[in-house]
Amino acid sequence: MVGGWRRQQGSQKRSLVVAMADLLGDLGARDPFPEEIESNFGEKVLGNVDTLHRILIPTLSVLSLARLPLDPTPAPVDAADARRLLHKVVGWRLLDDADQGMRLQCIWKVRDEACGHELVSRINAAVDGAPATVLFEAPNQVRAELQTPSAGGLTVNDFIVAARIDQVKTLDLIPKKRVWA
């Protein structure tokens, strides 16, 4: 019996039997074959002390939709594709109204009215003529909505523009977080 109590025959002595695999867990390694040991397999794989090992992780900017060009004749996307593309833009939500159709919306909190107008101008510069509704809402909120009316709804271009808006620098315009020690 592994990992349990065992009673010996003819006595009341008990002993706990524990397998070492239970204490160490399954490490996922196996013993090397004799041929691997003879070929110095470990020396070739592990590297030397002075070897520089780098783990290259792609940055999010490489994977961003913002790098894609806008399609001159975009087709509307269906709700399932829109939900999948929504994961590519951070902070945006999908609105689906019967009267206005599907659209993207993002809301930012800003420090004051001057910061709100500055954020509106930064976003308008980032959208570069794409159809976007960017409004300052008193007292301290900026709302952006994206939709392509000429295509009859939400298109991939709207998600590309949303990714470009995500790259707008907003850290100097949002309220400062209070830290209490």
Tab-separated table of C-alpha atoms in Angstrom:
chain	number	residue	atom	x	y	z
A	1	MET	CA	0.000	0.000	0.000
A	2	VAL	CA	1.459	3.357	-0.998
A	3	GLY	CA	0.828	6.399	1.165
A	4	GLY	CA	-1.204	4.602	3.835
A	5	TRP	CA	-0.958	2.627	7.062
A	6	ARG	CA	0.109	-1.026	7.060
A	7	ARG	CA	-0.396	-3.433	9.960
A	8	GLN	CA	2.173	-6.179	10.309
A	9	GLN	CA	1.010	-9.767	10.862
A	10	GLY	CA	0.865	-10.852	14.516
A	11	SER	CA	1.645	-7.508	16.125
A	12	GLN	CA	0.038	-4.212	16.832
A	13	LYS	CA	2.975	-2.281	15.358
A	14	ARG	CA	1.982	0.111	12.638
A	15	SER	CA	4.248	1.765	10.130
A	16	LEU	CA	3.587	4.481	7.607
A	17	VAL	CA	4.628	3.606	4.086
A	18	VAL	CA	5.104	6.583	1.793
A	19	ALA	CA	6.406	6.459	-1.717
A	20	MET	CA	8.974	9.112	-2.600
A	21	ALA	CA	6.983	10.122	-5.653
A	22	ASP	CA	4.258	11.367	-3.312
A	23	LEU	CA	6.659	13.675	-1.458
A	24	LEU	CA	8.437	15.030	-4.513
A	25	GLY	CA	5.539	15.007	-6.898
A	26	ASP	CA	5.801	14.019	-10.516
A	27	LEU	CA	8.684	16.032	-11.931
A	28	GLY	CA	8.010	14.936	-15.471
A	29	ALA	CA	11.561	13.714	-16.075
A	30	ARG	CA	12.779	10.286	-16.991
A	31	ASP	CA	16.080	8.541	-16.503
A	32	PRO	CA	18.409	8.824	-19.491
A	33	PHE	CA	19.072	5.828	-21.665
A	34	PRO	CA	22.612	4.403	-21.601
A	35	GLU	CA	23.152	5.593	-25.171
A	36	GLU	CA	22.287	9.142	-24.140
A	37	ILE	CA	24.797	9.033	-21.302
A	38	GLU	CA	27.532	7.696	-23.619
A	39	SER	CA	26.936	10.425	-26.196
A	40	ASN	CA	27.303	13.215	-23.555
A	41	PHE	CA	23.745	14.275	-24.322
A	42	GLY	CA	23.526	16.407	-21.163
A	43	GLU	CA	26.639	18.402	-22.054
A	44	LYS	CA	25.200	19.360	-25.419
A	45	VAL	CA	21.761	20.337	-24.133
A	46	LEU	CA	22.404	22.151	-20.858
A	47	GLY	CA	24.951	24.624	-22.245
A	48	ASN	CA	27.898	26.124	-20.452
A	49	VAL	CA	28.108	28.546	-17.564
A	50	ASP	CA	29.028	31.456	-19.826
A	51	THR	CA	26.171	30.825	-22.274
A	52	LEU	CA	23.624	33.637	-22.411
A	53	HIS	CA	20.079	32.257	-22.388
A	54	ARG	CA	17.283	34.559	-23.503
A	55	ILE	CA	13.584	33.933	-23.496
A	56	LEU	CA	12.125	36.163	-26.165
A	57	ILE	CA	8.495	37.007	-25.554
A	58	PRO	CA	6.736	38.963	-28.292
A	59	THR	CA	5.532	42.335	-27.113
A	60	LEU	CA	1.879	43.204	-27.347
A	61	SER	CA	2.637	45.923	-29.885
A	62	VAL	CA	3.723	43.264	-32.370
A	63	LEU	CA	0.440	41.414	-31.928
A	64	SER	CA	-1.694	44.561	-31.944
A	65	LEU	CA	-4.356	45.333	-34.489
A	66	ALA	CA	-3.087	48.926	-34.592
A	67	ARG	CA	-0.367	47.968	-37.064
A	68	LEU	CA	-2.870	46.779	-39.666
A	69	PRO	CA	-3.937	49.111	-42.472
A	70	LEU	CA	-7.581	50.138	-42.759
A	71	ASP	CA	-9.630	48.342	-45.400
A	72	PRO	CA	-11.063	50.795	-47.987
A	73	THR	CA	-14.237	48.707	-48.428
A	74	PRO	CA	-14.893	46.995	-45.104
A	75	ALA	CA	-17.604	44.410	-44.638
A	76	PRO	CA	-19.669	44.294	-41.447
A	77	VAL	CA	-18.745	41.616	-38.920
A	78	ASP	CA	-21.252	39.362	-37.224
A	79	ALA	CA	-21.715	39.203	-33.455
A	80	ALA	CA	-19.532	36.106	-32.956
A	81	ASP	CA	-16.575	37.649	-34.816
A	82	ALA	CA	-17.080	40.920	-32.960
A	83	ARG	CA	-16.870	39.099	-29.605
A	84	ARG	CA	-13.641	37.392	-30.724
A	85	LEU	CA	-12.097	40.671	-31.883
A	86	LEU	CA	-13.154	42.380	-28.657
A	87	HIS	CA	-10.399	40.437	-26.845
A	88	LYS	CA	-7.821	42.285	-28.982
A	89	VAL	CA	-8.778	45.744	-27.687
A	90	VAL	CA	-8.420	46.442	-23.977
A	91	GLY	CA	-11.086	48.363	-22.099
A	92	TRP	CA	-13.642	48.440	-24.898
A	93	ARG	CA	-17.098	46.940	-24.702
A	94	LEU	CA	-19.558	45.831	-27.323
A	95	LEU	CA	-22.955	47.526	-27.401
A	96	ASP	CA	-25.799	46.088	-29.432
A	97	ASP	CA	-28.897	48.253	-29.635
A	98	ALA	CA	-31.843	47.611	-31.908
A	99	ASP	CA	-31.977	51.214	-33.111
A	100	GLN	CA	-28.218	51.972	-33.464
A	101	GLY	CA	-26.835	48.502	-34.183
A	102	MET	CA	-23.559	47.075	-32.932
A	103	ARG	CA	-20.840	49.499	-31.855
A	104	LEU	CA	-17.717	49.686	-29.711
A	105	GLN	CA	-17.560	51.936	-26.667
A	106	CYS	CA	-14.819	52.949	-24.267
A	107	ILE	CA	-15.037	55.361	-21.317
A	108	TRP	CA	-12.122	57.140	-19.624
A	109	LYS	CA	-12.174	59.040	-16.335
A	110	VAL	CA	-10.084	62.232	-16.445
A	111	ARG	CA	-8.937	64.686	-13.775
A	112	ASP	CA	-10.794	67.760	-14.994
A	113	GLU	CA	-12.394	69.431	-17.997
A	114	ALA	CA	-9.072	70.590	-19.493
A	115	CYS	CA	-7.724	67.027	-19.358
A	116	GLY	CA	-10.948	65.819	-20.956
A	117	HIS	CA	-10.613	68.171	-23.903
A	118	GLU	CA	-6.933	67.241	-24.269
A	119	LEU	CA	-7.842	63.532	-24.383
A	120	VAL	CA	-10.521	64.231	-27.003
A	121	SER	CA	-7.962	66.010	-29.185
A	122	ARG	CA	-5.419	63.165	-28.758
A	123	ILE	CA	-8.027	60.563	-29.720
A	124	ASN	CA	-9.166	62.596	-32.744
A	125	ALA	CA	-5.537	62.785	-33.900
A	126	ALA	CA	-5.168	58.998	-33.483
A	127	VAL	CA	-8.313	58.058	-35.434
A	128	ASP	CA	-7.059	60.037	-38.452
A	129	GLY	CA	-10.430	60.661	-40.098
A	130	ALA	CA	-12.051	57.308	-39.290
A	131	PRO	CA	-15.705	57.517	-38.242
A	132	ALA	CA	-15.587	57.906	-34.460
A	133	THR	CA	-17.722	59.746	-31.938
A	134	VAL	CA	-15.537	61.163	-29.160
A	135	LEU	CA	-17.266	63.302	-26.539
A	136	PHE	CA	-16.351	64.963	-23.262
A	137	GLU	CA	-19.098	64.351	-20.726
A	138	ALA	CA	-19.114	66.592	-17.667
A	139	PRO	CA	-17.816	66.480	-15.026
A	140	ASN	CA	-14.828	64.200	-15.794
A	141	GLN	CA	-15.526	61.547	-18.413
A	142	VAL	CA	-14.601	60.994	-22.064
A	143	ARG	CA	-16.603	58.549	-24.156
A	144	ALA	CA	-15.626	57.156	-27.546
A	145	GLU	CA	-17.920	55.116	-29.784
A	146	LEU	CA	-16.881	53.412	-32.996
A	147	GLN	CA	-19.123	52.224	-35.787
A	148	THR	CA	-18.968	52.372	-39.589
A	149	PRO	CA	-22.360	53.633	-40.802
A	150	SER	CA	-21.425	53.299	-44.484
A	151	ALA	CA	-20.858	49.542	-43.993
A	152	GLY	CA	-24.058	49.143	-42.023
A	153	GLY	CA	-22.560	48.256	-38.668
A	154	LEU	CA	-19.353	47.262	-36.965
A	155	THR	CA	-16.342	46.378	-39.150
A	156	VAL	CA	-12.786	45.198	-38.621
A	157	ASN	CA	-11.704	48.788	-39.246
A	158	ASP	CA	-13.481	49.819	-36.037
A	159	PHE	CA	-11.377	47.346	-34.050
A	160	ILE	CA	-8.196	48.592	-35.745
A	161	VAL	CA	-9.113	52.183	-34.841
A	162	ALA	CA	-9.882	51.064	-31.267
A	163	ALA	CA	-6.406	49.493	-31.054
A	164	ARG	CA	-4.894	52.765	-32.297
A	165	ILE	CA	-6.857	54.698	-29.680
A	166	ASP	CA	-5.536	52.276	-27.029
A	167	GLN	CA	-2.025	53.464	-27.886
A	168	VAL	CA	-2.899	57.081	-27.008
A	169	LYS	CA	-1.015	58.190	-23.916
A	170	THR	CA	-3.538	58.879	-21.137
A	171	LEU	CA	-1.496	58.447	-17.953
A	172	ASP	CA	-0.962	62.190	-17.486
A	173	LEU	CA	-4.711	62.898	-17.869
A	174	ILE	CA	-6.334	60.347	-15.580
A	175	PRO	CA	-6.869	60.966	-11.857
A	176	LYS	CA	-3.985	60.092	-9.573
A	177	LYS	CA	-4.498	57.062	-7.355
A	178	ARG	CA	-4.221	57.781	-3.665
A	179	VAL	CA	-1.870	55.526	-1.787
A	180	TRP	CA	-2.260	55.289	1.960
A	181	ALA	CA	0.578	53.855	3.954
